[in-house]
């Protein structure tokens, strides 16, 4: 089970982080006016999330309960909100708002939710960490892409 969670974590993360640059390259070569928005909205949101997370500095479940995480991880603190889940959901929101790609956005929302479950089950995040990451990405995406 542990190996399966580790593989699923890598797979979900990999899909999201390969897809986003592909979208940016596509928008750039199409001379799409959404290109800069597709860069700025996630980047600004990521910085805000990272600063807040550093300030909160919540311990991770494996630190609190003194147990080894299922996914190899040795980071201390910075658990809330989940930056992995935020990033995956923010990428999904970007795809949702880019017209020819919105069907992928729906698929990527599902992958983000799967990643959230994996991160909690593997002991690297609390449920509140991943829910906050998802919620922050949705709000940032809706506000940022509607401007």
GROMACS .gro file of C-alpha atoms in nm:
model
  147
    1UNK     CA    1   0.000   0.000   0.000
    2UNK     CA    2   0.280   0.243   0.089
    3UNK     CA    3   0.450   0.195  -0.247
    4UNK     CA    4   0.116   0.246  -0.426
    5UNK     CA    5   0.055   0.574  -0.241
    6UNK     CA    6   0.405   0.690  -0.324
    7UNK     CA    7   0.356   0.609  -0.694
    8UNK     CA    8   0.012   0.773  -0.700
    9UNK     CA    9   0.156   1.086  -0.534
   10UNK     CA   10   0.434   1.107  -0.795
   11UNK     CA   11   0.193   1.034  -1.082
   12UNK     CA   12  -0.064   1.298  -0.983
   13UNK     CA   13   0.206   1.556  -0.917
   14UNK     CA   14   0.388   1.474  -1.240
   15UNK     CA   15   0.077   1.500  -1.457
   16UNK     CA   16  -0.001   1.844  -1.320
   17UNK     CA   17   0.350   1.983  -1.344
   18UNK     CA   18   0.403   1.860  -1.700
   19UNK     CA   19   0.061   1.981  -1.820
   20UNK     CA   20   0.099   2.340  -1.700
   21UNK     CA   21   0.411   2.424  -1.907
   22UNK     CA   22   0.249   2.258  -2.208
   23UNK     CA   23  -0.050   2.491  -2.167
   24UNK     CA   24   0.179   2.794  -2.138
   25UNK     CA   25   0.374   2.694  -2.449
   26UNK     CA   26   0.050   2.647  -2.640
   27UNK     CA   27  -0.085   2.988  -2.529
   28UNK     CA   28   0.244   3.157  -2.613
   29UNK     CA   29   0.264   3.020  -2.968
   30UNK     CA   30  -0.105   3.090  -3.026
   31UNK     CA   31  -0.033   3.449  -2.924
   32UNK     CA   32  -0.326   3.412  -2.687
   33UNK     CA   33  -0.397   3.717  -2.474
   34UNK     CA   34  -0.455   3.482  -2.176
   35UNK     CA   35  -0.086   3.383  -2.169
   36UNK     CA   36   0.022   3.643  -1.911
   37UNK     CA   37  -0.285   3.585  -1.698
   38UNK     CA   38  -0.208   3.211  -1.700
   39UNK     CA   39   0.134   3.293  -1.556
   40UNK     CA   40   0.051   3.579  -1.319
   41UNK     CA   41  -0.258   3.443  -1.145
   42UNK     CA   42  -0.090   3.118  -1.030
   43UNK     CA   43   0.241   3.291  -0.952
   44UNK     CA   44   0.091   3.567  -0.737
   45UNK     CA   45  -0.138   3.317  -0.564
   46UNK     CA   46   0.155   3.082  -0.496
   47UNK     CA   47   0.358   3.361  -0.336
   48UNK     CA   48   0.067   3.468  -0.114
   49UNK     CA   49   0.005   3.107  -0.009
   50UNK     CA   50   0.374   3.047   0.062
   51UNK     CA   51   0.407   3.357   0.280
   52UNK     CA   52   0.095   3.265   0.478
   53UNK     CA   53   0.211   2.908   0.516
   54UNK     CA   54   0.552   3.020   0.644
   55UNK     CA   55   0.383   3.251   0.894
   56UNK     CA   56   0.143   2.981   1.020
   57UNK     CA   57   0.414   2.709   1.023
   58UNK     CA   58   0.185   2.426   1.134
   59UNK     CA   59   0.348   2.096   1.224
   60UNK     CA   60   0.286   1.801   0.994
   61UNK     CA   61   0.097   1.492   1.116
   62UNK     CA   62   0.411   1.280   1.120
   63UNK     CA   63   0.575   1.537   1.349
   64UNK     CA   64   0.277   1.571   1.581
   65UNK     CA   65   0.215   1.198   1.615
   66UNK     CA   66   0.583   1.093   1.593
   67UNK     CA   67   0.528   0.844   1.313
   68UNK     CA   68   0.706   0.801   0.983
   69UNK     CA   69   0.517   0.934   0.679
   70UNK     CA   70   0.420   0.686   0.410
   71UNK     CA   71   0.553   0.921   0.141
   72UNK     CA   72   0.921   0.996   0.200
   73UNK     CA   73   0.929   1.341   0.359
   74UNK     CA   74   1.145   1.505   0.622
   75UNK     CA   75   1.019   1.864   0.610
   76UNK     CA   76   0.938   2.023   0.943
   77UNK     CA   77   0.632   2.245   0.972
   78UNK     CA   78   0.473   2.435   0.684
   79UNK     CA   79   0.185   2.191   0.666
   80UNK     CA   80  -0.102   2.440   0.636
   81UNK     CA   81  -0.215   2.486   0.366
   82UNK     CA   82  -0.092   2.211   0.137
   83UNK     CA   83   0.117   2.367  -0.137
   84UNK     CA   84   0.111   2.050  -0.349
   85UNK     CA   85  -0.267   2.039  -0.348
   86UNK     CA   86  -0.295   2.415  -0.394
   87UNK     CA   87  -0.062   2.402  -0.696
   88UNK     CA   88  -0.245   2.110  -0.854
   89UNK     CA   89  -0.581   2.278  -0.802
   90UNK     CA   90  -0.448   2.613  -0.929
   91UNK     CA   91  -0.327   2.440  -1.246
   92UNK     CA   92  -0.672   2.281  -1.279
   93UNK     CA   93  -0.833   2.624  -1.241
   94UNK     CA   94  -0.603   2.762  -1.509
   95UNK     CA   95  -0.711   2.490  -1.749
   96UNK     CA   96  -1.076   2.547  -1.659
   97UNK     CA   97  -1.052   2.913  -1.753
   98UNK     CA   98  -0.862   2.857  -2.078
   99UNK     CA   99  -1.139   2.795  -2.328
  100UNK     CA  100  -1.010   2.509  -2.548
  101UNK     CA  101  -0.868   2.332  -2.243
  102UNK     CA  102  -1.156   2.347  -1.994
  103UNK     CA  103  -1.239   1.976  -2.029
  104UNK     CA  104  -0.889   1.903  -1.900
  105UNK     CA  105  -0.959   2.137  -1.609
  106UNK     CA  106  -1.240   1.908  -1.495
  107UNK     CA  107  -1.011   1.606  -1.518
  108UNK     CA  108  -0.738   1.793  -1.330
  109UNK     CA  109  -0.978   1.891  -1.051
  110UNK     CA  110  -1.037   1.518  -1.002
  111UNK     CA  111  -0.662   1.452  -1.001
  112UNK     CA  112  -0.615   1.733  -0.745
  113UNK     CA  113  -0.875   1.572  -0.519
  114UNK     CA  114  -0.701   1.236  -0.556
  115UNK     CA  115  -0.371   1.401  -0.465
  116UNK     CA  116  -0.538   1.557  -0.159
  117UNK     CA  117  -0.655   1.215  -0.040
  118UNK     CA  118  -0.310   1.064  -0.096
  119UNK     CA  119  -0.139   1.344   0.099
  120UNK     CA  120  -0.372   1.293   0.398
  121UNK     CA  121  -0.367   0.912   0.396
  122UNK     CA  122   0.012   0.910   0.370
  123UNK     CA  123   0.045   1.127   0.682
  124UNK     CA  124   0.208   1.438   0.534
  125UNK     CA  125  -0.099   1.664   0.569
  126UNK     CA  126  -0.412   1.703   0.776
  127UNK     CA  127  -0.752   1.716   0.605
  128UNK     CA  128  -0.773   2.087   0.687
  129UNK     CA  129  -0.439   2.142   0.508
  130UNK     CA  130  -0.558   1.999   0.178
  131UNK     CA  131  -0.906   2.154   0.201
  132UNK     CA  132  -0.748   2.495   0.261
  133UNK     CA  133  -0.517   2.442  -0.037
  134UNK     CA  134  -0.811   2.351  -0.261
  135UNK     CA  135  -1.026   2.638  -0.137
  136UNK     CA  136  -0.751   2.898  -0.175
  137UNK     CA  137  -0.679   2.784  -0.532
  138UNK     CA  138  -1.047   2.797  -0.626
  139UNK     CA  139  -1.090   3.145  -0.483
  140UNK     CA  140  -0.768   3.273  -0.642
  141UNK     CA  141  -0.864   3.118  -0.974
  142UNK     CA  142  -1.215   3.259  -0.973
  143UNK     CA  143  -1.104   3.607  -0.868
  144UNK     CA  144  -0.783   3.619  -1.072
  145UNK     CA  145  -0.929   3.488  -1.396
  146UNK     CA  146  -1.244   3.698  -1.373
  147UNK     CA  147  -1.045   4.025  -1.364
   0.00000   0.00000   0.00000
